[in-house]
Short mmCIF file of C-alpha atoms and ligand atoms in Angstrom, two decimals:
data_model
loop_
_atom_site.label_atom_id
_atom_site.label_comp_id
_atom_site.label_asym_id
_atom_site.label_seq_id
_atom_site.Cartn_x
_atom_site.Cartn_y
_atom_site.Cartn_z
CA UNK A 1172 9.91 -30.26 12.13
CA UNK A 1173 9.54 -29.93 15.63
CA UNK A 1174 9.84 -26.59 17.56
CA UNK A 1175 10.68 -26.89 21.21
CA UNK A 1176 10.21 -24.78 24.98
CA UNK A 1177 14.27 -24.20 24.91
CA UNK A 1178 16.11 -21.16 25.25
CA UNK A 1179 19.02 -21.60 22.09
CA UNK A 1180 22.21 -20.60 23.50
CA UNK A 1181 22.66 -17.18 22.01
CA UNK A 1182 25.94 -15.81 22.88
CA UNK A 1183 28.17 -17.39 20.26
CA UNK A 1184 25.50 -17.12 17.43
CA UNK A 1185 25.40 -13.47 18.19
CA UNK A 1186 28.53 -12.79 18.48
CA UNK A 1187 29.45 -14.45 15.15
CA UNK A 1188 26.70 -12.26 13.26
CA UNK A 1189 28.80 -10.14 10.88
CA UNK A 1190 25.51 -7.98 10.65
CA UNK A 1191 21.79 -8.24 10.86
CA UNK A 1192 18.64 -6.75 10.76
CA UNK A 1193 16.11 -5.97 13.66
CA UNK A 1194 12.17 -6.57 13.59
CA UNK A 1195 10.08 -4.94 16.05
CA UNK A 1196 6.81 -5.86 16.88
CA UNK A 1197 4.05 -3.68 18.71
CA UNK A 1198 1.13 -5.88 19.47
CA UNK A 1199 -1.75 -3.44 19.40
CA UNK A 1200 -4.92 -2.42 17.55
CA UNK A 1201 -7.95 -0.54 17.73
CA UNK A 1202 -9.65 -2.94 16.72
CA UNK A 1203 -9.55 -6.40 15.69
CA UNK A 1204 -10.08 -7.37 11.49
CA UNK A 1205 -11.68 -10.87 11.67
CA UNK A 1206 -9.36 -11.85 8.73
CA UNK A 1207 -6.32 -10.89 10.39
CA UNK A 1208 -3.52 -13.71 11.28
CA UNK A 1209 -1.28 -11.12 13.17
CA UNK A 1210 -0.35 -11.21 16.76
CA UNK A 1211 -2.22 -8.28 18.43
CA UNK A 1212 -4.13 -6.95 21.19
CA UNK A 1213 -6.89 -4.68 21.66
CA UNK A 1214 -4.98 -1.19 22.62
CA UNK A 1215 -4.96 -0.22 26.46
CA UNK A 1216 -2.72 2.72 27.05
CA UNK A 1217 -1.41 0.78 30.86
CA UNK A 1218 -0.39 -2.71 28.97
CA UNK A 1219 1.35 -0.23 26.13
CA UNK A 1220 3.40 1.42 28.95
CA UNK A 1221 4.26 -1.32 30.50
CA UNK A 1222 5.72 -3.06 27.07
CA UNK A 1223 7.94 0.12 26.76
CA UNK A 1224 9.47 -1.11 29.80
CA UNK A 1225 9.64 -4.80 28.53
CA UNK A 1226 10.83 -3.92 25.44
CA UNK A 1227 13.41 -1.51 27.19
CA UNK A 1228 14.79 -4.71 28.60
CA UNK A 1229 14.73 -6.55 25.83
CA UNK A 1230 17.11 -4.20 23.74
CA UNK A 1231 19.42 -3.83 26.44
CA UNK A 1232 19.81 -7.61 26.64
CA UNK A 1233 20.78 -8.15 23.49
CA UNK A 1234 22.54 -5.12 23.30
CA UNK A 1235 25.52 -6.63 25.59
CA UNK A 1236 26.17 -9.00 22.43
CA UNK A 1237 25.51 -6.97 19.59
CA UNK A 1238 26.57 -3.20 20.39
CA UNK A 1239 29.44 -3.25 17.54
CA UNK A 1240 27.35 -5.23 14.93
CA UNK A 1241 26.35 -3.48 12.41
CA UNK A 1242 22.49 -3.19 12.15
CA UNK A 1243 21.64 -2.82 8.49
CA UNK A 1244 17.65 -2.94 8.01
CA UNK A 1245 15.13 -2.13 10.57
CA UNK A 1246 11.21 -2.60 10.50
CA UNK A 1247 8.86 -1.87 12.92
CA UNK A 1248 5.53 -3.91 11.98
CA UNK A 1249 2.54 -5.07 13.97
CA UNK A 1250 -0.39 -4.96 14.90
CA UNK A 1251 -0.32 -1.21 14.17
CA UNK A 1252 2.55 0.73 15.36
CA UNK A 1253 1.00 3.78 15.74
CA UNK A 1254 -1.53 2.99 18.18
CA UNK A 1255 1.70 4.34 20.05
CA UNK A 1256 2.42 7.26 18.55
CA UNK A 1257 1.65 9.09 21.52
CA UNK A 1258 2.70 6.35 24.36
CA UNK A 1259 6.35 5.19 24.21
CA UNK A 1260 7.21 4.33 20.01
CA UNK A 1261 9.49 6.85 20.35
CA UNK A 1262 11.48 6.13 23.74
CA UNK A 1263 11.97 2.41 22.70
CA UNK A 1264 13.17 3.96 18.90
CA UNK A 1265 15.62 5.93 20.84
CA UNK A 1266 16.58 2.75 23.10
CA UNK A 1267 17.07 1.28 20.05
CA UNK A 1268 19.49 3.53 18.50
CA UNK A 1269 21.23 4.20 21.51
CA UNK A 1270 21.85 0.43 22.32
CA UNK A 1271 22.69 -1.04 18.54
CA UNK A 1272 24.83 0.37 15.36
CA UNK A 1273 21.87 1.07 13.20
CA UNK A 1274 23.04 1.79 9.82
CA UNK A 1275 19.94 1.47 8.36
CA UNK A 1276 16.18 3.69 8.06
CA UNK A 1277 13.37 2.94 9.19
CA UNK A 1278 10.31 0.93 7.55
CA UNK A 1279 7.26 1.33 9.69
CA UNK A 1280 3.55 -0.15 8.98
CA UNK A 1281 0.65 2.15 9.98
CA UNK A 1282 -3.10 2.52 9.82
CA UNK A 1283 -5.52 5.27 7.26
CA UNK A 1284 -6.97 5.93 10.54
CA UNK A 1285 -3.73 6.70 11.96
CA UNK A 1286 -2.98 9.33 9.31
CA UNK A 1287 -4.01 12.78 10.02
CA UNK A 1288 -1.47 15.64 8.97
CA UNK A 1289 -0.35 15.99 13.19
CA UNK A 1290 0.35 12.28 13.25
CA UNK A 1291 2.20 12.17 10.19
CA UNK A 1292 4.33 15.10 11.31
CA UNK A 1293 5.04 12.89 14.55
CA UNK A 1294 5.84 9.78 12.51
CA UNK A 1295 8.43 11.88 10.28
CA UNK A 1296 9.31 13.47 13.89
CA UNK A 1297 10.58 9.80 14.76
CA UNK A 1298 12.99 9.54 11.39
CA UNK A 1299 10.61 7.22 9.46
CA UNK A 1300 11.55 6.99 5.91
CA UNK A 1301 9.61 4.29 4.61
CA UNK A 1302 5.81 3.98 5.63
CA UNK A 1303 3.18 1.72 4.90
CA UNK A 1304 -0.21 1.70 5.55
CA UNK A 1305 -3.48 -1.76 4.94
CA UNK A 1306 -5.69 -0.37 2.50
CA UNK A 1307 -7.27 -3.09 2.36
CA UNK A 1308 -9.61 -2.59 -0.65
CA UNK A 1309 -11.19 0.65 -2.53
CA UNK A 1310 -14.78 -0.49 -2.74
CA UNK A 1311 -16.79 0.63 0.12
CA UNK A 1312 -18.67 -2.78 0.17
CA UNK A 1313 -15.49 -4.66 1.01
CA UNK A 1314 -13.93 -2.53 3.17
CA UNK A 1315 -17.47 -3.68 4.67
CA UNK A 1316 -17.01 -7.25 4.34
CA UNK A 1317 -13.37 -6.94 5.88
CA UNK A 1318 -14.88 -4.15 8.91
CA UNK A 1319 -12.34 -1.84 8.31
CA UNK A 1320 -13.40 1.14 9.61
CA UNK A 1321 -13.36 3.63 7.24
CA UNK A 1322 -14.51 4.65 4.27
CA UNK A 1323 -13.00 4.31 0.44
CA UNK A 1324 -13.11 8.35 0.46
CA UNK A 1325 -11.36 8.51 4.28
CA UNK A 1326 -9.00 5.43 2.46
CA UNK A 1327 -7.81 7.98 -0.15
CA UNK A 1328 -7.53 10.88 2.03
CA UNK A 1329 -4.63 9.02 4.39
CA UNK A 1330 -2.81 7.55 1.43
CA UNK A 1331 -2.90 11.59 -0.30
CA UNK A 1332 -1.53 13.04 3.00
CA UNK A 1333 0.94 9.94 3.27
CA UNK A 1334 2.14 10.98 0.09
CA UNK A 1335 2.26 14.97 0.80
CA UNK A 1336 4.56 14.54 3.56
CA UNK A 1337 7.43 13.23 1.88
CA UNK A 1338 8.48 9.44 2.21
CA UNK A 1339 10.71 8.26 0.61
CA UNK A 1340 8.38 4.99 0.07
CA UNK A 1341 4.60 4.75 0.87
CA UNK A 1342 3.45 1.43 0.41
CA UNK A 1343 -0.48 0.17 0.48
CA UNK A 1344 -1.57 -2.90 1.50
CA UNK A 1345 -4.28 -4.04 -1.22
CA UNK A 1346 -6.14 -7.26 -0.67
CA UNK A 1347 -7.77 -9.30 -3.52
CA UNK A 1348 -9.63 -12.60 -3.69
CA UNK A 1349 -12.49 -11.13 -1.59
CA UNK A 1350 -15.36 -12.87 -1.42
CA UNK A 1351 -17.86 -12.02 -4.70
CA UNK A 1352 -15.10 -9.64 -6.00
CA UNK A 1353 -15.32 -8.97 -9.66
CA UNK A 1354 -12.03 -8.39 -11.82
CA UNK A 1355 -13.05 -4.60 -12.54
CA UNK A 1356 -13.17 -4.15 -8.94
CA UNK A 1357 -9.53 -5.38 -8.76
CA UNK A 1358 -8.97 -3.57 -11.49
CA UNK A 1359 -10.49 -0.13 -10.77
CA UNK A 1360 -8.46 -0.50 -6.88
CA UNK A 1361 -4.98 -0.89 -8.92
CA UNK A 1362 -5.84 1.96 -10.96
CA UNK A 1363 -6.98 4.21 -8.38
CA UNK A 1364 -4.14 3.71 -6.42
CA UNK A 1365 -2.02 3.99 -9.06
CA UNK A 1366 -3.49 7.63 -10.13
CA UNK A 1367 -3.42 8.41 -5.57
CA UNK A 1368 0.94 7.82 -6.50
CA UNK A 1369 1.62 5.29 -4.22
CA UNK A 1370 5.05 4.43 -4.59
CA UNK A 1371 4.36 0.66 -3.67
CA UNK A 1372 1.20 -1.62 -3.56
CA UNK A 1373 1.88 -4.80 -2.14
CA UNK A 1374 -1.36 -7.00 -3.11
CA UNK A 1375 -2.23 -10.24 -0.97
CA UNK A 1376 -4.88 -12.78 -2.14
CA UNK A 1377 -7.02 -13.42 0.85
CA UNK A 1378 -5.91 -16.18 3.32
CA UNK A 1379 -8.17 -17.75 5.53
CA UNK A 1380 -6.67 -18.73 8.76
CA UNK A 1381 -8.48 -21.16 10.48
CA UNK A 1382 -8.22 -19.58 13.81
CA UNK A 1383 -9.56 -16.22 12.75
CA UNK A 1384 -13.18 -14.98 12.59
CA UNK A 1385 -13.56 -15.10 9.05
CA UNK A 1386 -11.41 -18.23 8.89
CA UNK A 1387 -13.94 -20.48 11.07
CA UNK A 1388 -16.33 -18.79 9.07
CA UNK A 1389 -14.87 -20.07 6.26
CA UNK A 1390 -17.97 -22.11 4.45
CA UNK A 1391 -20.09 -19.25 4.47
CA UNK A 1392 -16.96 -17.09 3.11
CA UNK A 1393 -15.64 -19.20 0.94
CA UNK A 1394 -19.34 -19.60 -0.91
CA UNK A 1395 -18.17 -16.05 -2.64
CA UNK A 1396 -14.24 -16.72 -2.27
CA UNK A 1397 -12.02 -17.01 -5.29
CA UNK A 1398 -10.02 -20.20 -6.50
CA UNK A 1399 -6.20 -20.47 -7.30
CA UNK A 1400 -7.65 -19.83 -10.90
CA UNK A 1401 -9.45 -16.89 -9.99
CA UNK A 1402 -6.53 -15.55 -8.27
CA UNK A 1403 -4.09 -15.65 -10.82
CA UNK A 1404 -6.60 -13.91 -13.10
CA UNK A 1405 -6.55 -10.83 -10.68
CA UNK A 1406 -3.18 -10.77 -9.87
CA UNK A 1407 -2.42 -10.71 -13.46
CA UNK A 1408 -5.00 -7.91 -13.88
CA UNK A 1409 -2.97 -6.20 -11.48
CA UNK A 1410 0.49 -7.07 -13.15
CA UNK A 1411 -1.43 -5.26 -16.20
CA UNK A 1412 -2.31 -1.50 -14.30
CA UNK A 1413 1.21 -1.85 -12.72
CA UNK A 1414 3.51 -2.69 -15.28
CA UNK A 1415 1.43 -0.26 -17.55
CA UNK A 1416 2.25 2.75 -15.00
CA UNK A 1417 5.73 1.90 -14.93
CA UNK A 1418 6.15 -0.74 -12.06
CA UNK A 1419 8.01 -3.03 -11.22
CA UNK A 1420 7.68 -6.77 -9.21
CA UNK A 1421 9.56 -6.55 -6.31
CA UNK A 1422 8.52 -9.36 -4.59
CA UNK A 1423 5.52 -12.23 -5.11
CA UNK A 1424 2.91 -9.95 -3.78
CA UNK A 1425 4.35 -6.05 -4.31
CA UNK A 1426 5.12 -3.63 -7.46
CA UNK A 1427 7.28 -0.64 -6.29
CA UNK A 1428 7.48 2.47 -9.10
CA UNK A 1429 11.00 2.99 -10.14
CA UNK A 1430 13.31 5.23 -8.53
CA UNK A 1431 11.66 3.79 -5.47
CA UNK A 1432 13.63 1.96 -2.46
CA UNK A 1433 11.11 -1.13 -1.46
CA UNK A 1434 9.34 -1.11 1.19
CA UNK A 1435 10.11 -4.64 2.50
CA UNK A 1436 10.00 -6.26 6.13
CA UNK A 1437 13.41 -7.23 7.17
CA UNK A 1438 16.18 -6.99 4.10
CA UNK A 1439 19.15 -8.96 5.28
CA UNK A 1440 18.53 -13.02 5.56
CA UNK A 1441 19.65 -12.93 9.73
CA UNK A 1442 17.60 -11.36 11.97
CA UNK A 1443 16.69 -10.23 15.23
CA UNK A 1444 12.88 -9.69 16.91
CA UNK A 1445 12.13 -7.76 19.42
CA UNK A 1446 8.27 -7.51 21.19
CA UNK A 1447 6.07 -10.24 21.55
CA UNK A 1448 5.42 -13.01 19.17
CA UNK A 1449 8.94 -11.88 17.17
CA UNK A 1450 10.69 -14.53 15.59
CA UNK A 1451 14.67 -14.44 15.19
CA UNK A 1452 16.64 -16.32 12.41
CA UNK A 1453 20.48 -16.61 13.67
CA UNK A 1454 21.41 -19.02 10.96
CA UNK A 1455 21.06 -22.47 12.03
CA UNK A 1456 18.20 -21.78 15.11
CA UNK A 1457 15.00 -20.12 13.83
CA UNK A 1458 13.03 -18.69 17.46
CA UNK A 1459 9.84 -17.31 18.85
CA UNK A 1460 8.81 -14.96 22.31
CA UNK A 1461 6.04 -15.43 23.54
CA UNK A 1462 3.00 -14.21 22.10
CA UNK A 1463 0.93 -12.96 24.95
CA UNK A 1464 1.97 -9.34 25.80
CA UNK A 1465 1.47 -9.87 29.41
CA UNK A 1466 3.56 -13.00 29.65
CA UNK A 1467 6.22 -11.01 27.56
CA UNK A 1468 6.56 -8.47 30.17
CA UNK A 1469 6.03 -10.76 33.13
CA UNK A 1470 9.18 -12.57 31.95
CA UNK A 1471 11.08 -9.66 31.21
CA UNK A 1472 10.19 -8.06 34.84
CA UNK A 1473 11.61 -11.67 36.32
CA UNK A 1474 14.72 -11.04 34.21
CA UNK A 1475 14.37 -13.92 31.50
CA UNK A 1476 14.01 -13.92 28.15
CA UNK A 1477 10.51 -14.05 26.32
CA UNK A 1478 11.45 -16.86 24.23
CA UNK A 1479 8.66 -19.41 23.87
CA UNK A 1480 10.13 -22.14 21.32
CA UNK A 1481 13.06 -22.80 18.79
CA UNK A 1482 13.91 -25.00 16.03
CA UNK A 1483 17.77 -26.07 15.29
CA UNK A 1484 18.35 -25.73 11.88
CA UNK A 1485 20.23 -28.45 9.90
CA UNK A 1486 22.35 -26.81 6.86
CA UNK A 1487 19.80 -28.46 4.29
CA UNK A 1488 16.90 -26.40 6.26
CA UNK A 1489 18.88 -23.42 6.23
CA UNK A 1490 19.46 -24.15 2.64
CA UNK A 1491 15.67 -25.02 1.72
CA UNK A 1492 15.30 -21.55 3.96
CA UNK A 1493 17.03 -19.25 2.16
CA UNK A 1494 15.65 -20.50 -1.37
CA UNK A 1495 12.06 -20.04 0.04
CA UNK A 1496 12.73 -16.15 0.73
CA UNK A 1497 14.31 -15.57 -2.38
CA UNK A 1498 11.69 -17.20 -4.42
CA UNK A 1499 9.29 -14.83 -2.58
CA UNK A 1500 12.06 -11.78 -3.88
CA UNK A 1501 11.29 -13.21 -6.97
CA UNK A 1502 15.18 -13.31 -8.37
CA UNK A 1503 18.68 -14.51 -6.65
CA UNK A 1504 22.30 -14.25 -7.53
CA UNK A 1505 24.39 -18.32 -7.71
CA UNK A 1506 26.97 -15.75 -6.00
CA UNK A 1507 25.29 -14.96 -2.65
CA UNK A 1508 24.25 -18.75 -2.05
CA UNK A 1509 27.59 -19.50 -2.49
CA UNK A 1510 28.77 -16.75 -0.48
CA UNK A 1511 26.78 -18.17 2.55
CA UNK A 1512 26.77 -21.59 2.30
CA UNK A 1513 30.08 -21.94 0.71
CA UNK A 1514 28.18 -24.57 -2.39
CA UNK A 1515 27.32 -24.29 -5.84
CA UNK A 1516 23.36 -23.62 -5.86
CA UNK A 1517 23.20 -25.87 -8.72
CA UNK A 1518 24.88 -29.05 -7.69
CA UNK A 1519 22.18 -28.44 -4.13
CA UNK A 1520 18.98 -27.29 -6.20
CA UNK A 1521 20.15 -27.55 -9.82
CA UNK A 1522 18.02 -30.66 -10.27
CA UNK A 1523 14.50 -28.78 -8.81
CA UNK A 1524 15.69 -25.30 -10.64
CA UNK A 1525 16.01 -26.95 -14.60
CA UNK A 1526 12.93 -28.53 -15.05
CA UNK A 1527 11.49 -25.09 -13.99
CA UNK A 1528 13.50 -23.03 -16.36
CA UNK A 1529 12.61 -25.99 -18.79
CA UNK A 1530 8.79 -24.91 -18.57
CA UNK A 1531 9.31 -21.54 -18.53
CA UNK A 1532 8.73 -20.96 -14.69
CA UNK A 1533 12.10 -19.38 -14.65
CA UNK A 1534 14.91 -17.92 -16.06
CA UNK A 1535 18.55 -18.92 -15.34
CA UNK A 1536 21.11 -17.40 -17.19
CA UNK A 1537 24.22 -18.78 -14.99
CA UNK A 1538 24.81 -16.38 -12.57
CA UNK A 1539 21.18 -14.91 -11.40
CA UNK A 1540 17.80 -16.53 -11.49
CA UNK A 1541 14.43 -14.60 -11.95
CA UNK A 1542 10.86 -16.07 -11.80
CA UNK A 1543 8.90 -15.13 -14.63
CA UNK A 1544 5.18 -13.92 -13.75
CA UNK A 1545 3.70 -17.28 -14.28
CA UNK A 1546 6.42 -19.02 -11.79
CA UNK A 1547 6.47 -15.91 -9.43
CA UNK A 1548 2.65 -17.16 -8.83
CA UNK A 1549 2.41 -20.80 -9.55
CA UNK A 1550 5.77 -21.63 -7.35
CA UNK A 1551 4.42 -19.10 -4.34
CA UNK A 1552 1.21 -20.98 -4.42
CA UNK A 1553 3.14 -24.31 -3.66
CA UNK A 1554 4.96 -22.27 -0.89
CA UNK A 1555 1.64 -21.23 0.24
CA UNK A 1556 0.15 -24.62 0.15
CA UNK A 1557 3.05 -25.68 2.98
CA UNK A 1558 3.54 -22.10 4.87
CA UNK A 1559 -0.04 -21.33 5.44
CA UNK A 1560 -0.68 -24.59 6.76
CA UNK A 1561 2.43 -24.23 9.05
CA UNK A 1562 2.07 -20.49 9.68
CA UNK A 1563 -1.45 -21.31 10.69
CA UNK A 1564 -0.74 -24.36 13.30
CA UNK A 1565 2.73 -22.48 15.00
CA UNK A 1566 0.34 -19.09 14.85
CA UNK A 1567 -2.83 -20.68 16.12
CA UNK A 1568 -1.28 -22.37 18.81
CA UNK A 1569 1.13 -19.49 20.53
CA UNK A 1570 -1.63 -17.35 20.50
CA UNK A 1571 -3.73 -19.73 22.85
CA UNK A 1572 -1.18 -21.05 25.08
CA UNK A 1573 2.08 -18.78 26.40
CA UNK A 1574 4.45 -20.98 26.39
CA UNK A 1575 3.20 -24.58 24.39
CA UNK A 1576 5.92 -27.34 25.24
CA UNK A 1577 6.10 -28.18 21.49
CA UNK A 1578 4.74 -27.92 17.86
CA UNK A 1579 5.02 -30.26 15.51
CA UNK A 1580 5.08 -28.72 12.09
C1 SAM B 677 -0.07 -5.62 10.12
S1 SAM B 677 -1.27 -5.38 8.87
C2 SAM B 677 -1.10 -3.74 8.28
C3 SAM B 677 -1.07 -2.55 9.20
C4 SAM B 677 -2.31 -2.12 9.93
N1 SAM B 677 -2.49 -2.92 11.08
C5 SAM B 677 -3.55 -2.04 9.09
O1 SAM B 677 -4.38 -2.90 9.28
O2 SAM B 677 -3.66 -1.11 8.29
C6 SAM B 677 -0.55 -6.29 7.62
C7 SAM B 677 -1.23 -6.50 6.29
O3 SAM B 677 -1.36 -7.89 6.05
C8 SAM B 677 -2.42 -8.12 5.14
N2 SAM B 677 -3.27 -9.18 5.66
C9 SAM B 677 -3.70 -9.35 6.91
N3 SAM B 677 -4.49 -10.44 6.99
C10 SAM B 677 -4.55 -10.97 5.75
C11 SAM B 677 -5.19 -12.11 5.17
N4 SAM B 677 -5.94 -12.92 5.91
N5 SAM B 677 -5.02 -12.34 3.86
C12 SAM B 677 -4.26 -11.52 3.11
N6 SAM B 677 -3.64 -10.44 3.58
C13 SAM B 677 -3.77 -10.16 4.88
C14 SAM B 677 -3.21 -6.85 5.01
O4 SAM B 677 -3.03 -6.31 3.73
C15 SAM B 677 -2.63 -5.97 6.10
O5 SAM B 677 -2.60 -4.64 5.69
S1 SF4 B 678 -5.32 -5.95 9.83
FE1 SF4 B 678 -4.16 -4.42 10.93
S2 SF4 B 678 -5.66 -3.34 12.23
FE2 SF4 B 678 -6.62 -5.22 11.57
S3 SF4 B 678 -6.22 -6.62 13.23
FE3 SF4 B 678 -4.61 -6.96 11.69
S4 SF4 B 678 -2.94 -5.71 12.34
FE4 SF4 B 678 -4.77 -4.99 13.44
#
């Protein structure tokens, strides 16, 4: 797979979108988490001006295509969104549902830092529904290891105030597979947050990207690091405290209490990104901006479009695609592939998808398949084993050059 510097043509695969859903991406932290993979910046309140400009320009580009289509999930993800709260979040919301048909809430990720009772106030203020917020871990000497910057008591307090102010979904990041973590650590974090009432943990073994901090630290890291083995023990730990409090799998990494709408990222299969580094899926072209925020908004002053590279998708990548994400959902309905590929899932995948029923990986009972706890983890770590590596070469590379002629995947 090759991704190229090309602009796709985007008028006609826009215009053919019966609907979609819309990413945003604000590229700013207080501070950087040497584990972190995510395109981001430190904050600085000028650059964060300036992107509500760049942004500005970015909606109202798109919105000469899309203004009728319906808009039917939205999530704003970063970086940490809140970092502004206080400095344009809400103008480019309002941009945004001025400019597109948004039939949809909003799903935005946050900070514990970013939590006090005034901020949440200001968050509800902006119509968020659905909030999450990176935990991270609730032992005081990992929070250390990871350099979050708080404390396990200061951790609690934002997810209890999250939860007073009436979302319909708070979600917390958890991750596991730290290095020297026991399984009663794991355990005692799922319980605790259990007991706090999140309504959704979503729980992420730790990757190592090699062009993070901890990730070129990796031999000293990985000394204390957990296996695949390891892993699986503490996930299923996990699947123990949250299927014993009544919830349910949602997707590979998240258990969402019942009653609860998931907090997910974007829920319809085409999207649209908007900020720097956001990629776009338009059915058969997958494509990148740029992920510098400067060269974002230098391109969008010059009146051209911030995208870096793009990949043409041939139907049997689009196919391939499609089974990747739901695997991650953890079930899929024969009907929807059908629906947009116009195929029988079976005569394309049925000869991958039986020997995995046959061993118990999954269950296929003709019209919808679900993973079973064992496949939701085995299969995602052969996902991971591909992804990562990818994730980690397109990743690494946009964020040291602008605008890289190509990447070879
Ligand atoms: C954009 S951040 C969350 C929001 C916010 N910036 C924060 O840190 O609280 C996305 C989430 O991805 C997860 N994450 C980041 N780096 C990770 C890694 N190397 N391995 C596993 N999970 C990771 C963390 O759980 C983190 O909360
Ligand atoms: S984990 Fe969150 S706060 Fe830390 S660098 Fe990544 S996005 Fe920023």
């Amino acid at each position: 797979m090759v991704l190229e510097r090309r602009v796709p043509s985007l008028e006609d695969r826009l215009g053919s979108l019966e609907e979609l859903g819309l990413y945003l991406h604000i590229p700013f932290c207080r501070q950087i988490c040497p584990y972190c993979p995510y395109n981001k910046e430190l904050y600085d309140p000028d650059l964060a001006s300036k992107y509500v400009e760049a942004v500005s320009r970015e909606i109202d580009f798109y919105a000469r295509f899309l203004g009728d289509k319906p808009v039917t999930s939205f999530y704003v993800g970063g970086g940490t969104p809140t970092t502004m709260l206080y400095s344009g979040l809400g103008e480019i919301l309002e941009r945004i549902f001025g400019a597109f048909d948004m039939r949809c809430e909003i799903h935005m990720e946050s900070h514990p830092n970013d939590l006090s009772r005034q901020n949440l106030e200001a968050i509800k203020g902006l119509g968020v529904q659905h909030l999450s917020m990176g935990v991270e871990a609730l032992q005081d000497s990992h929070l250390r290891t990871l350099q979050r910057p708080y404390t396990v008591q200061e951790a609690k307090g934002a997810v209890e105030r999250a939860i007073g102010a009436g979302f319909k979904c708070v979600n917390a990041d958890l991750i596991f597979g730290l290095p020297n973590q026991t399984l009663t650590e794991v355990e005692q974090a799922g319980r605790e947050l259990v007991e706090l009432g999140v309504d959704q943990v979503a729980a992420y073994p730790l990757f190592t990207f090699p062009y993070t901090k901890m990730g070129r630290e990796i031999p000293s890291v990985a000394n204390g690091n957990s296996g695949v083995w390891q892993r699986r023990k503490m996930l299923q730990v996990l699947e123990e405290v949250f299927y014993g409090a009544g919830y349910a799998r949602t997707s590979v990494w998240a258990f969402t209490r019942p009653e609860v709408p998931k907090y997910c990222s974007v829920t319809v299969p085409l999207y649209l990104g908007l900020g720097a580094s956001a990629g776009s899926y338009l059915r058969d072209v997958f494509y990148l901006n740029t992920f510098k925020v400067s060269e974002y908004i230098n391109s969008l002053e010059q009146g051209r479009v911030p995208i870096a590279l793009s990949l043409e998708l041939s139907e049997r990548m689009q196919m391939a695609g499609w089974l990747y994400w739901r695997i991650y959902e953890t079930r899929f309905s024969k009907a929807d592939f059908h629906r947009r590929f116009g195929r029988e899932l079976d005569s394309v995948f049925g000869k991958y998808l039986r020997p995995l029923s046959w061993a118990g990986l999954l269950h296929d009972d003709g019209e919808e398949v679900v993973l079973s706890d064992e496949g939701t983890y085995w299969l995602h770590v052969l996902e991971d084993l591909f992804s990562i590596d990818y994730v980690g070469r397109l990743w690494g590379l946009s964020q040291r050059e602008p605008w890289p002629e190509r990447v070879v995947l």
